[in-house]
PDB file of C-alpha atoms and ligand atoms in Angstrom:
ATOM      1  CA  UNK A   1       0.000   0.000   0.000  1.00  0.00           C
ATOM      2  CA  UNK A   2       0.799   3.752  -0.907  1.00  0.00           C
ATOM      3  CA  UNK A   3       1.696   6.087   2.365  1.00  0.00           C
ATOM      4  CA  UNK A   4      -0.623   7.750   3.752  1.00  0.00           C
ATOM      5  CA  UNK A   5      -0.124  10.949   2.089  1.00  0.00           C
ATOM      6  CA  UNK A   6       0.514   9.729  -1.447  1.00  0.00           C
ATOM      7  CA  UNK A   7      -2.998   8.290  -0.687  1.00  0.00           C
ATOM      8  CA  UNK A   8      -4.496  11.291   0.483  1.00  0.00           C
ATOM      9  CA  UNK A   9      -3.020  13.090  -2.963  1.00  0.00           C
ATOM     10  CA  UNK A  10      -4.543  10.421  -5.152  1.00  0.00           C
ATOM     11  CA  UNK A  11      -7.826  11.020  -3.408  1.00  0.00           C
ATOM     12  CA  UNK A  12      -7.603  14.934  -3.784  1.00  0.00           C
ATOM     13  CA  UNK A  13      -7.459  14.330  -7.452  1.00  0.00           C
ATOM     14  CA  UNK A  14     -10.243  11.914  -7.915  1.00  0.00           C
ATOM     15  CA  UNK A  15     -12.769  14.666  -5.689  1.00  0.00           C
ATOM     16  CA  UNK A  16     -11.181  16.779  -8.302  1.00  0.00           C
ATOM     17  CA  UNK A  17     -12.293  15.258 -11.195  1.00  0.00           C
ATOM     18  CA  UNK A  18     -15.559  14.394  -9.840  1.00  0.00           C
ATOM     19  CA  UNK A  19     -18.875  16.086 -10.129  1.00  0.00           C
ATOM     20  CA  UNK A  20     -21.126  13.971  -8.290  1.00  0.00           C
ATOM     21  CA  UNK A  21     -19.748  12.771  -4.887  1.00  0.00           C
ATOM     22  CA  UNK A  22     -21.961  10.579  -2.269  1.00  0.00           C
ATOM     23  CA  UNK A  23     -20.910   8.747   0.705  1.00  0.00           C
ATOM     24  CA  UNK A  24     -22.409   5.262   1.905  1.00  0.00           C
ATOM     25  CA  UNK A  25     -21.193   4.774   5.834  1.00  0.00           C
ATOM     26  CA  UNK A  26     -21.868   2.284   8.385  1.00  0.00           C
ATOM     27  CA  UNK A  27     -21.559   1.970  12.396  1.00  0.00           C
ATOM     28  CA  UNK A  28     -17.247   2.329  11.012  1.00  0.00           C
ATOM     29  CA  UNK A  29     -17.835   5.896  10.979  1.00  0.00           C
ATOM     30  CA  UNK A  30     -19.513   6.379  14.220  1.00  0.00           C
ATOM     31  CA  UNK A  31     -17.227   4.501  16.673  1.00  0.00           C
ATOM     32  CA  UNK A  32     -15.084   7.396  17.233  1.00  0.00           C
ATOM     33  CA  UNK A  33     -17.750   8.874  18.552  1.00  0.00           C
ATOM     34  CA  UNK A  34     -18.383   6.562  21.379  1.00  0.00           C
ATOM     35  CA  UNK A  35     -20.721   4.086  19.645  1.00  0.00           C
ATOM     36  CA  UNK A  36     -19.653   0.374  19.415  1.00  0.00           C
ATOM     37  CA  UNK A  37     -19.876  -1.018  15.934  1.00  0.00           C
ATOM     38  CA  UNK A  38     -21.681  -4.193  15.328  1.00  0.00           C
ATOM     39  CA  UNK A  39     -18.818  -6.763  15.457  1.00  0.00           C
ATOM     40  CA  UNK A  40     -16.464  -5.369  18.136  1.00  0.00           C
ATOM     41  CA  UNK A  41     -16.576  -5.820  22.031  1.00  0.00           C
ATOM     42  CA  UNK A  42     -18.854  -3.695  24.397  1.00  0.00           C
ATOM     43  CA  UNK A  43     -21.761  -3.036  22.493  1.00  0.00           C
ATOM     44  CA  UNK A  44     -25.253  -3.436  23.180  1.00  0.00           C
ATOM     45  CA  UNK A  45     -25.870  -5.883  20.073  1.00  0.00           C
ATOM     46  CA  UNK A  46     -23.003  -8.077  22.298  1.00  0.00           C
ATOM     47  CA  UNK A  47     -25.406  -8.081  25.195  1.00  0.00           C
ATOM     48  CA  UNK A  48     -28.452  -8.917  23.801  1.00  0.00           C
ATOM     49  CA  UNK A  49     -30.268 -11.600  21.375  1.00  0.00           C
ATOM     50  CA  UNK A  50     -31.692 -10.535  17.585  1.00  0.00           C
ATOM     51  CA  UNK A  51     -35.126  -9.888  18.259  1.00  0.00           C
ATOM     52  CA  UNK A  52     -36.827 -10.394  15.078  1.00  0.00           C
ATOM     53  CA  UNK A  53     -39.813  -8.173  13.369  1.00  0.00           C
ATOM     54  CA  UNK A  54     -42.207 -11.299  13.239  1.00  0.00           C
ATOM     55  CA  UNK A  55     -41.350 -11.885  17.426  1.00  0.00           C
ATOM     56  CA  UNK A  56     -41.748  -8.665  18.202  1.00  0.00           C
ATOM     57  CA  UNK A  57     -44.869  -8.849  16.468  1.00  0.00           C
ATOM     58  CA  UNK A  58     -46.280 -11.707  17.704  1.00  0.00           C
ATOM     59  CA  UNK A  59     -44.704 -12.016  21.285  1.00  0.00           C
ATOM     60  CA  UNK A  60     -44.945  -9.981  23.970  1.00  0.00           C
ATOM     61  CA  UNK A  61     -41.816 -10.953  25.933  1.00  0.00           C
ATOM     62  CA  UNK A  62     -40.064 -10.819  22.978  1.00  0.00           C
ATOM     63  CA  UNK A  63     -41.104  -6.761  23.038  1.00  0.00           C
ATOM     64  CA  UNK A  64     -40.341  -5.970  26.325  1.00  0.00           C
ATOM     65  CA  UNK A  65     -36.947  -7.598  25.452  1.00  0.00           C
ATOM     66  CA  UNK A  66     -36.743  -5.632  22.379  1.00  0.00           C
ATOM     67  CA  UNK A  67     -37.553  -2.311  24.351  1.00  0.00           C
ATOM     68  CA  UNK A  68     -34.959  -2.969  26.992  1.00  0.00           C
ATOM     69  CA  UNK A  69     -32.496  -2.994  24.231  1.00  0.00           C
ATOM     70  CA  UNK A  70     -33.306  -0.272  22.997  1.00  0.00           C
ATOM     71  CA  UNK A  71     -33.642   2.015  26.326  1.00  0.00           C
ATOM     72  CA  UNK A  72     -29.755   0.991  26.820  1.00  0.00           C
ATOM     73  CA  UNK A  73     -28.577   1.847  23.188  1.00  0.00           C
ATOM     74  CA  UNK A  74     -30.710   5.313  23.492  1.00  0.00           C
ATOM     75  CA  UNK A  75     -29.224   6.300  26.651  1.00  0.00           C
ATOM     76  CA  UNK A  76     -26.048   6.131  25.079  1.00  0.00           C
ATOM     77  CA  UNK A  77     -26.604   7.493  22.348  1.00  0.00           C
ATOM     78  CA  UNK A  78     -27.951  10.308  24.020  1.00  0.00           C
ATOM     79  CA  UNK A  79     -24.381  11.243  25.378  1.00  0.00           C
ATOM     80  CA  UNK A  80     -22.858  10.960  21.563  1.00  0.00           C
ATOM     81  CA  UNK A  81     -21.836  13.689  19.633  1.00  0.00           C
ATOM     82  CA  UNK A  82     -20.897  13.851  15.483  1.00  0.00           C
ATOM     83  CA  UNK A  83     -16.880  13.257  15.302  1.00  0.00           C
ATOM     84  CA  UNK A  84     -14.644  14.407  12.701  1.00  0.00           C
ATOM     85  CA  UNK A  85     -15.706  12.515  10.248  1.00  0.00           C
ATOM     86  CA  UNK A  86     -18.986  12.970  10.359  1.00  0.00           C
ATOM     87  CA  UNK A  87     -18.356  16.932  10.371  1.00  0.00           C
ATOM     88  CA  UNK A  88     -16.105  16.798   7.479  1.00  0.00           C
ATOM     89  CA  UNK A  89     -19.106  15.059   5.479  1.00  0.00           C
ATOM     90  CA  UNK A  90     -21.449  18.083   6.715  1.00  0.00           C
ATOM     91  CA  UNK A  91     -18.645  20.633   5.263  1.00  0.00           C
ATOM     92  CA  UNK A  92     -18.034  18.937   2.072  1.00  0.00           C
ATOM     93  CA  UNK A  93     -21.952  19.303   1.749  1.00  0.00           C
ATOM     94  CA  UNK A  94     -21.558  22.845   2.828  1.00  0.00           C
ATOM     95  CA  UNK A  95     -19.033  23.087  -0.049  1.00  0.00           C
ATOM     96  CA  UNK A  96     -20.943  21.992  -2.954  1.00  0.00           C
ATOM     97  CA  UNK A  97     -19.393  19.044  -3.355  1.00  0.00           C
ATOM     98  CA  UNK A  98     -20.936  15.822  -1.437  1.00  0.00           C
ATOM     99  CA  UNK A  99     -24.559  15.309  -3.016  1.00  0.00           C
ATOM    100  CA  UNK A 100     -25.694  12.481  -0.798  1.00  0.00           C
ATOM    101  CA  UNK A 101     -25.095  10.774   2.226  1.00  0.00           C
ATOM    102  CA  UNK A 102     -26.379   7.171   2.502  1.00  0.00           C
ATOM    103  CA  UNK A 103     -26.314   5.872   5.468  1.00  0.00           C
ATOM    104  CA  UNK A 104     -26.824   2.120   7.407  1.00  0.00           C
ATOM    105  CA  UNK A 105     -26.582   3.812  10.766  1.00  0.00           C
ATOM    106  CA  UNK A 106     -29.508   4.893  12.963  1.00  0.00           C
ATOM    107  CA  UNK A 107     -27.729   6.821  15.331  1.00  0.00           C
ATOM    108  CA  UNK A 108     -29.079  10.102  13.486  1.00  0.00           C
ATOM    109  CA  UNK A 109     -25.349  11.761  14.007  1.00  0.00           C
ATOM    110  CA  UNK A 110     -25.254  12.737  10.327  1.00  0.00           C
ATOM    111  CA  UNK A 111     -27.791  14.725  11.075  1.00  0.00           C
ATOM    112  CA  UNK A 112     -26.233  16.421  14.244  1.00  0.00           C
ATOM    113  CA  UNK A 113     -23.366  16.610  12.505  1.00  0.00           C
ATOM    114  CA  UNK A 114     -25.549  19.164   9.893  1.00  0.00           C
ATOM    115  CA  UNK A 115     -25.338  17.772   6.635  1.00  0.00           C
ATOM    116  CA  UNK A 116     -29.108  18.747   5.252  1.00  0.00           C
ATOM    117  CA  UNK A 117     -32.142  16.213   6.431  1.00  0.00           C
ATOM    118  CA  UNK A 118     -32.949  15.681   2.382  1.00  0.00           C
ATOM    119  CA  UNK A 119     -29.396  14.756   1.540  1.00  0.00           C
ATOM    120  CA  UNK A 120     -29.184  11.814   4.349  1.00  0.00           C
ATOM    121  CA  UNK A 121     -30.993   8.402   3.379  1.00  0.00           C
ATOM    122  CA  UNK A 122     -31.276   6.366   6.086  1.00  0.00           C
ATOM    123  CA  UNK A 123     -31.745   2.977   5.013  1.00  0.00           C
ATOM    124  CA  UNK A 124     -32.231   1.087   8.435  1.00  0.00           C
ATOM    125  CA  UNK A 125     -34.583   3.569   9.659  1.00  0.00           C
ATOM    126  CA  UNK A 126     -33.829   6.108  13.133  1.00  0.00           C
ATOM    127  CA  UNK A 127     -33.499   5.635  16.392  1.00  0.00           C
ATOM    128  CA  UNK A 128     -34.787   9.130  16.893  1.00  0.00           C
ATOM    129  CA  UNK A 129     -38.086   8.146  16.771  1.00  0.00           C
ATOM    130  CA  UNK A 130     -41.109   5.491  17.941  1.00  0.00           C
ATOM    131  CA  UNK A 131     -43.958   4.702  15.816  1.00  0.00           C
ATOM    132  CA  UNK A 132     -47.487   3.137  16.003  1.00  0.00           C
ATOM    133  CA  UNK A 133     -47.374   0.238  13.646  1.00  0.00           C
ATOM    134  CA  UNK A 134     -51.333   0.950  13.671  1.00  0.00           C
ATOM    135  CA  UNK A 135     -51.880   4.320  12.830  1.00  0.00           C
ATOM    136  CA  UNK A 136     -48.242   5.389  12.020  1.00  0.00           C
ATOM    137  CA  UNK A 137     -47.975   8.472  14.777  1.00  0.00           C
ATOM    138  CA  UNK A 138     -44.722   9.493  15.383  1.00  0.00           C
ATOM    139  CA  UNK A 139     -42.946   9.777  18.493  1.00  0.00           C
ATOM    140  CA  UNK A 140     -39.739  10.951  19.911  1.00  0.00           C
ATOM    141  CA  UNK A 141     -37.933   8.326  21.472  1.00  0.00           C
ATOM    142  CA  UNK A 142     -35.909   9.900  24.258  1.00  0.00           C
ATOM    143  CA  UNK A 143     -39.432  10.401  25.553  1.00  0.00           C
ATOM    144  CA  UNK A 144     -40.941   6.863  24.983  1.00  0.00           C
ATOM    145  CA  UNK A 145     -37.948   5.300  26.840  1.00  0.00           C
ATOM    146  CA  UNK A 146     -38.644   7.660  30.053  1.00  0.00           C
ATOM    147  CA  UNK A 147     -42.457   6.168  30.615  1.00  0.00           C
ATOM    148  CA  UNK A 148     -41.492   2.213  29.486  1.00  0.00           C
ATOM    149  CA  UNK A 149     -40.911   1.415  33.224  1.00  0.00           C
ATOM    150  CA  UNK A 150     -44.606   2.573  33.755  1.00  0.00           C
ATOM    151  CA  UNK A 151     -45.970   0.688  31.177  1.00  0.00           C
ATOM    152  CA  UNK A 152     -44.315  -2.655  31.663  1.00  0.00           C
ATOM    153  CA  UNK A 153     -41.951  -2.041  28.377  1.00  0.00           C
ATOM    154  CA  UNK A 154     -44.959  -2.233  26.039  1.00  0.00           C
ATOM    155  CA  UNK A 155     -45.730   1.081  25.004  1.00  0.00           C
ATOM    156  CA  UNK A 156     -48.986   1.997  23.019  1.00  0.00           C
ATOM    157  CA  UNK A 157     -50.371   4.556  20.396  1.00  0.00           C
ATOM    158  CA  UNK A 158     -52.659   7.385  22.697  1.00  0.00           C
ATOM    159  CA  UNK A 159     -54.312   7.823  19.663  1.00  0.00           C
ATOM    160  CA  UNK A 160     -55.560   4.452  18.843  1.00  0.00           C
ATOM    161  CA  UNK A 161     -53.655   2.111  21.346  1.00  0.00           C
ATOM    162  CA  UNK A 162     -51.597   0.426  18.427  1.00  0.00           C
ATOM    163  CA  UNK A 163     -48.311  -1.211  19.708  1.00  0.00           C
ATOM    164  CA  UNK A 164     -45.182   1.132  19.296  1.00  0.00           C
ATOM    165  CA  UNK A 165     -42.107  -0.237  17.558  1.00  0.00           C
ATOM    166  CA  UNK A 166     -38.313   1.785  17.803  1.00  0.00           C
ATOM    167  CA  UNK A 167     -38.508   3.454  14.048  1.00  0.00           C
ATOM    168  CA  UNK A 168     -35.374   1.359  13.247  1.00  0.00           C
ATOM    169  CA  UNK A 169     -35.807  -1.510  10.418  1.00  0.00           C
ATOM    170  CA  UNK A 170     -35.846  -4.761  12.513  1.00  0.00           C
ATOM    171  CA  UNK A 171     -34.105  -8.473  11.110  1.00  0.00           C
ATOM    172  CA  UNK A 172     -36.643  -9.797   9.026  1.00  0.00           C
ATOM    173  CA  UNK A 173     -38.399  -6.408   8.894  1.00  0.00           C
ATOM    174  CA  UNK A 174     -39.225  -5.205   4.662  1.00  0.00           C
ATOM    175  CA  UNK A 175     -36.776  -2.230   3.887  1.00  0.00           C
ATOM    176  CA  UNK A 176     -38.080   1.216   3.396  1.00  0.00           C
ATOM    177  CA  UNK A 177     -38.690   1.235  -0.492  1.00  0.00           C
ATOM    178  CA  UNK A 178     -38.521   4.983  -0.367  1.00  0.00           C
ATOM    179  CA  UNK A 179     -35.040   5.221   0.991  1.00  0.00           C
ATOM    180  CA  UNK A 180     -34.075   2.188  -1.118  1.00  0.00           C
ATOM    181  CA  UNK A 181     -34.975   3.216  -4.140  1.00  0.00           C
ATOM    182  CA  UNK A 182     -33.257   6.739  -3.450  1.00  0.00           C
ATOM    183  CA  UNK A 183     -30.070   5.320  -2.910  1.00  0.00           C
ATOM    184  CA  UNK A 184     -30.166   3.501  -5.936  1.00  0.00           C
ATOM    185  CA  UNK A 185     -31.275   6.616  -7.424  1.00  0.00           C
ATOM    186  CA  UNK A 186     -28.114   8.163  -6.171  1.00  0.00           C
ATOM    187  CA  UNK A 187     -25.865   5.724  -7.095  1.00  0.00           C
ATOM    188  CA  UNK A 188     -26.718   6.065 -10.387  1.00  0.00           C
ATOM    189  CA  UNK A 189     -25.845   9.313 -10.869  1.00  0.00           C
ATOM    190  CA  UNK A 190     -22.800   9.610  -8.496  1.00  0.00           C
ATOM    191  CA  UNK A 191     -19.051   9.542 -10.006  1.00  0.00           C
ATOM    192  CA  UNK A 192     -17.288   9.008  -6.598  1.00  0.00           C
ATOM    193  CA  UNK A 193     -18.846   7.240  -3.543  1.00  0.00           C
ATOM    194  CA  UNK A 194     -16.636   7.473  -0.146  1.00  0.00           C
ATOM    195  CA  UNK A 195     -17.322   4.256   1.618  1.00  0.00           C
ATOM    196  CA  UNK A 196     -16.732   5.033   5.655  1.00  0.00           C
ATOM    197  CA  UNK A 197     -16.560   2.306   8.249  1.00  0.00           C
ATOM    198  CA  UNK A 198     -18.893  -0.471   6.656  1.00  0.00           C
ATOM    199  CA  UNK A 199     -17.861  -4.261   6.720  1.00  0.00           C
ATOM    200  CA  UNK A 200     -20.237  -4.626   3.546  1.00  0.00           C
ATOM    201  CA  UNK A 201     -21.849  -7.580   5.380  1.00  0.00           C
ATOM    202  CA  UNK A 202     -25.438  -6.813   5.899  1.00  0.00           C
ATOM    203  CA  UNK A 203     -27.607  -7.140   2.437  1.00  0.00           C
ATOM    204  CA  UNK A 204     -29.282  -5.129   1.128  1.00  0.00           C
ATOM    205  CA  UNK A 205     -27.433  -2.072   1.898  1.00  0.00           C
ATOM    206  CA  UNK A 206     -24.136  -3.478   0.939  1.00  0.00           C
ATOM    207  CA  UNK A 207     -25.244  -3.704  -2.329  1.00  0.00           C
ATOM    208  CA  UNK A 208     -25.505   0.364  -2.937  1.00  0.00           C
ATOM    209  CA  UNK A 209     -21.148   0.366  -3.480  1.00  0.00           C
ATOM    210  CA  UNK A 210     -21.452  -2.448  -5.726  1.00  0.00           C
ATOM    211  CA  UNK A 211     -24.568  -0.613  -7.953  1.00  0.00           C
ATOM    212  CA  UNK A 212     -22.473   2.325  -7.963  1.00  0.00           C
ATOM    213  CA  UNK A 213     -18.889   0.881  -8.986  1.00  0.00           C
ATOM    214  CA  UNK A 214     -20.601  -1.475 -11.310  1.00  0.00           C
ATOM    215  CA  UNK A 215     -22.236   2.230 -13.248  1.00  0.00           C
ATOM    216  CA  UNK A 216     -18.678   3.150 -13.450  1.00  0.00           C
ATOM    217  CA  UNK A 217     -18.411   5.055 -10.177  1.00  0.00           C
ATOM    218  CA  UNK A 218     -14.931   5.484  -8.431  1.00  0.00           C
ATOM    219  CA  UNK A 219     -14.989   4.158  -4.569  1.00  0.00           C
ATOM    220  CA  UNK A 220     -12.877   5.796  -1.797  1.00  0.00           C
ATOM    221  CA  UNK A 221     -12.809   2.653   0.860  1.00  0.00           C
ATOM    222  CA  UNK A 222     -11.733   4.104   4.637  1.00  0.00           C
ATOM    223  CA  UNK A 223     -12.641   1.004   6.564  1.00  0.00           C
ATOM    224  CA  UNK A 224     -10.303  -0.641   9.164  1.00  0.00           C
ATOM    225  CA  UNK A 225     -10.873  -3.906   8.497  1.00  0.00           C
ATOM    226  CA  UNK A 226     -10.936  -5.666   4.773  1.00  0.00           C
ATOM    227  CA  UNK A 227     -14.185  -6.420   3.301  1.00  0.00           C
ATOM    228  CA  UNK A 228     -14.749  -8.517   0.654  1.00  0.00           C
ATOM    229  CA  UNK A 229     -15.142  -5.797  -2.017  1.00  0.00           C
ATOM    230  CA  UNK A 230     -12.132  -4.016  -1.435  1.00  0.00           C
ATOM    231  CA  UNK A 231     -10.705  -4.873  -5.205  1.00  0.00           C
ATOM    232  CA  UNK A 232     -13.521  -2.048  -6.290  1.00  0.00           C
ATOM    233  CA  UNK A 233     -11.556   0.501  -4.653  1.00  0.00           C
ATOM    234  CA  UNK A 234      -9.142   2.943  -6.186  1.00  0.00           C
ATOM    235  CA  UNK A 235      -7.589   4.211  -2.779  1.00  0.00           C
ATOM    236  CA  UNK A 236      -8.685   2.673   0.140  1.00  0.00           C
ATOM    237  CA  UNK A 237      -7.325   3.677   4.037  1.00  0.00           C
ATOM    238  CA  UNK A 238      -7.218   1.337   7.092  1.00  0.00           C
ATOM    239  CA  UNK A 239      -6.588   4.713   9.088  1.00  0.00           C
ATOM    240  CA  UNK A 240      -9.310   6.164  11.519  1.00  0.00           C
ATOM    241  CA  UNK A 241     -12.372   7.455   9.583  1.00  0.00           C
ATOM    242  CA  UNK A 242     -11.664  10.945  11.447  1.00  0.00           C
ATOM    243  CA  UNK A 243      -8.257  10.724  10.554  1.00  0.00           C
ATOM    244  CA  UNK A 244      -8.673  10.414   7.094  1.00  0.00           C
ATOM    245  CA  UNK A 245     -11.926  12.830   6.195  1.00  0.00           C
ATOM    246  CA  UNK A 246     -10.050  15.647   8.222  1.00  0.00           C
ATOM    247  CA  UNK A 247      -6.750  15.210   5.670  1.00  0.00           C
ATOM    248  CA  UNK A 248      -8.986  15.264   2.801  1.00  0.00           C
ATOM    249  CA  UNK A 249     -10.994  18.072   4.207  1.00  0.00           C
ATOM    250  CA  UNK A 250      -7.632  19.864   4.846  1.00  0.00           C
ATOM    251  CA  UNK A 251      -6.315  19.371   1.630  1.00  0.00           C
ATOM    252  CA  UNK A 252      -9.288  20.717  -0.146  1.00  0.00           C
ATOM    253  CA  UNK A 253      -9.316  23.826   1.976  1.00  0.00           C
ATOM    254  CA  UNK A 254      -5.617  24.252   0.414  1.00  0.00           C
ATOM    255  CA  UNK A 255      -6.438  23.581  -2.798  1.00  0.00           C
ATOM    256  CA  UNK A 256      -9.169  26.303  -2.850  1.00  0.00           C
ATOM    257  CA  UNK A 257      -7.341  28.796  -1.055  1.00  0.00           C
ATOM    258  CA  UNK A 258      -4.013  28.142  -3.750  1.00  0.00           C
TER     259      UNK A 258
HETATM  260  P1  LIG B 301     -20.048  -3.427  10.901  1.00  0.00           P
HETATM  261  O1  LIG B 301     -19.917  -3.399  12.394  1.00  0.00           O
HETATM  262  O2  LIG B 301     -20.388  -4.713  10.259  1.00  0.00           O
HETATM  263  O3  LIG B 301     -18.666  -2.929  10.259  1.00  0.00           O
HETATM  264  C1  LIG B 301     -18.042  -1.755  10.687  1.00  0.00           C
HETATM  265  C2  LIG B 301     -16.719  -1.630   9.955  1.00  0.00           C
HETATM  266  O4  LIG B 301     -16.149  -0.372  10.321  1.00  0.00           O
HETATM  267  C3  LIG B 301     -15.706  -2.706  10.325  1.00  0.00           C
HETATM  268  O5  LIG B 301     -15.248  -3.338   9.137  1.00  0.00           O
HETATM  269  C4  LIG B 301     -14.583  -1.951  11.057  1.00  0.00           C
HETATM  270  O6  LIG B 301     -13.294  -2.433  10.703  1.00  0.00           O
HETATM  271  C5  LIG B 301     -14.765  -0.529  10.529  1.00  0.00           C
HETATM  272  N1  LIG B 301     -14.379   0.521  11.491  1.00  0.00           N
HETATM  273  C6  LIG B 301     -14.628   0.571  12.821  1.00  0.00           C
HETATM  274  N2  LIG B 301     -14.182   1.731  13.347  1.00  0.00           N
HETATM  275  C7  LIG B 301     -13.621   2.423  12.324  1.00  0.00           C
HETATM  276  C8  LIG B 301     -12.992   3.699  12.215  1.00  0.00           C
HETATM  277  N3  LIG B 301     -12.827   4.495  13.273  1.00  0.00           N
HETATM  278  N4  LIG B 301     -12.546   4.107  11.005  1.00  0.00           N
HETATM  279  C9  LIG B 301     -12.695   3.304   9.903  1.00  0.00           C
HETATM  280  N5  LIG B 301     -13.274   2.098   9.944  1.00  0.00           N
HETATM  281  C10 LIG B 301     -13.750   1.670  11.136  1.00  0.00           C
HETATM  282  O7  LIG B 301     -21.068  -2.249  10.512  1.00  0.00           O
HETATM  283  P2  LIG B 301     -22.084  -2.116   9.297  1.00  0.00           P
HETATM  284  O8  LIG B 301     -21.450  -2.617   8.048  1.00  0.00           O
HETATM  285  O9  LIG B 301     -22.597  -0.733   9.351  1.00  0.00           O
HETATM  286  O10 LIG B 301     -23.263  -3.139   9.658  1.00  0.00           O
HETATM  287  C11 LIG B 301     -23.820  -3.163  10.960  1.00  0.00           C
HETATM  288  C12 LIG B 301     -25.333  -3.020  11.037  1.00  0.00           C
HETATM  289  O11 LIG B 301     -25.724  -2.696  12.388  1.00  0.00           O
HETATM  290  C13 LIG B 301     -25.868  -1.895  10.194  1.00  0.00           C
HETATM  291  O12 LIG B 301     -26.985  -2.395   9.552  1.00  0.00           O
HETATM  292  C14 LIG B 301     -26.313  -0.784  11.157  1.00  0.00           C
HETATM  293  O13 LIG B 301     -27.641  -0.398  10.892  1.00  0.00           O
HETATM  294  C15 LIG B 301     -26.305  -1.416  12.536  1.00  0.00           C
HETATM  295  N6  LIG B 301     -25.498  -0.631  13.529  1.00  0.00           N
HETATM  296  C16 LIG B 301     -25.622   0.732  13.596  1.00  0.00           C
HETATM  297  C17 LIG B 301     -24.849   1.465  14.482  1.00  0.00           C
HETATM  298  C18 LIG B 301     -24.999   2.966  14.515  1.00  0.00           C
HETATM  299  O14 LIG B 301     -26.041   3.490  14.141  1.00  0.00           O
HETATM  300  N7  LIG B 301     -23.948   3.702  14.930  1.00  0.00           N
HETATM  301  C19 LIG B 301     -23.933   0.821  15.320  1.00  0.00           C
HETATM  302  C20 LIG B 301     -23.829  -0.587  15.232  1.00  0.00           C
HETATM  303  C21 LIG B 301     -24.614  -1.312  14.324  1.00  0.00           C
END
């Protein structure tokens, strides 16, 4: 592999040359930040079983499970705050250059981080919100955890007394087609697609990259760990997602001010 900087040169030139830049990350990009990512030590997903969308429909232990989970994971999330790399993503927005981010996480830190609300496409869903799975209101779910003690971890719709479910996609739950069919949208048109801190594992998302490099898109990996697509990368980085995104952010800075 190249050094670091030769890297970071070959990737100034690509963003260059590009006029259509998107990011796809994963839970890679947000462990900086405090939050475990799915395969490592110490996180929530660690702790607990899969609870799957047809138990948590159909079982109510299963759902008080479920919401336990999710109180944890929400309290500390709570505490988290955008890192580097999610701020450089918000600046290259800010710049005119990064179209689209795509996103597996649900942590919502793109969003705190300020890239726009109609540039993210979140394609497991939030964790920023509850909804009825009757009616479809919408609730905020730093309140729903602080009343599940009262409720015996099964809270319900006060509008029609539907069950609530975390407004994350569940295993086994359909994929939002909205958000899905957006991101293939965007991977259509994009020439360069930064892949941040994704082990390309879970399907469908993984398969956004692959759409995009397979329409002739370059890919940027920065992941720590190899995945099994890493051949469709022109540069990749094992560094730190922060690490990376703030040399590229820095380098773009001097490019415009030269
Ligand atoms: P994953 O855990 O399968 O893979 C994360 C990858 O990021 C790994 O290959 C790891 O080597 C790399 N990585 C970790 N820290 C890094 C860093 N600082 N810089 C660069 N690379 C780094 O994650 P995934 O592919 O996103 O799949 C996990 C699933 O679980 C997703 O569907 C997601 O919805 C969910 N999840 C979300 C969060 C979150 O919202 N923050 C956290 C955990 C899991």
């Amino acid at each position: 592999m190249e050094g670091f900087r030769e890297r970071i040169q070959k990737s100034l030139s690509i963003i260059r040359d590009s006029s259509y830049i998107t990011a796809f990350t994963g839970a890679g990009i947000s462990t900086e930040s405090g939050i475990p990512d799915f395969r490592s030590p110490g996180g929530v997903w660690e702790r607990y079983r899969i609870v799957t969308y047809q138990e948590f429909l159909s079982s109510s232990e299963a759902r008080k499970y479920y919401w336990k989970m999710k109180k944890e994971f929400t309290e500390q999330l709570l505490r988290c705050k955008p890192n580097r790399a999610h701020t450089a993503l918000a600046e290259l927005e800010k710049m005119g250059l990064l179209k689209a981010v795509i996103t597996q996480n649900i942590d919502a830190l793109h969003h705190k981080a300020g890239n726009s609300p109609e540039k993210i496409i979140e394609l497991h869903g939030t964790n920023l919100y509850a909804h009825c799975i009757q009616c479809g209101k919408r609730y905020l779910m730093e309140e729903v955890i602080k009343i599940l003690e009262d409720v015996n971890y099964e809270p319900r719709c006060d509008e029609c007394n539907g069950l609530l479910k975390p407004s994350t996609v569940a295993f086994g739950e359909p994929m939002p087609e909205d958000e899905m069919k957006r991101a293939l949208e965007e991977a259509t048109k994009t020439d360069l697609m930064f892949m941040i801190g994704s082990s390309l594992q879970v399907e469908p998302a993984a398969s956004i990259p692959r759409f995009a490099y397979h329409r002739g898109a370059k890919l940027i990996f920065i992941n720590r760990a190899e995945t099994p697509y890493d051949y469709m990368a022109t540069v990749y980085f094992r560094e730190p997602a922060s690490e990376v995104m703030d040399a590229l952010l820095n380098g773009l800075k001097d490019l415009k001010s030269s």
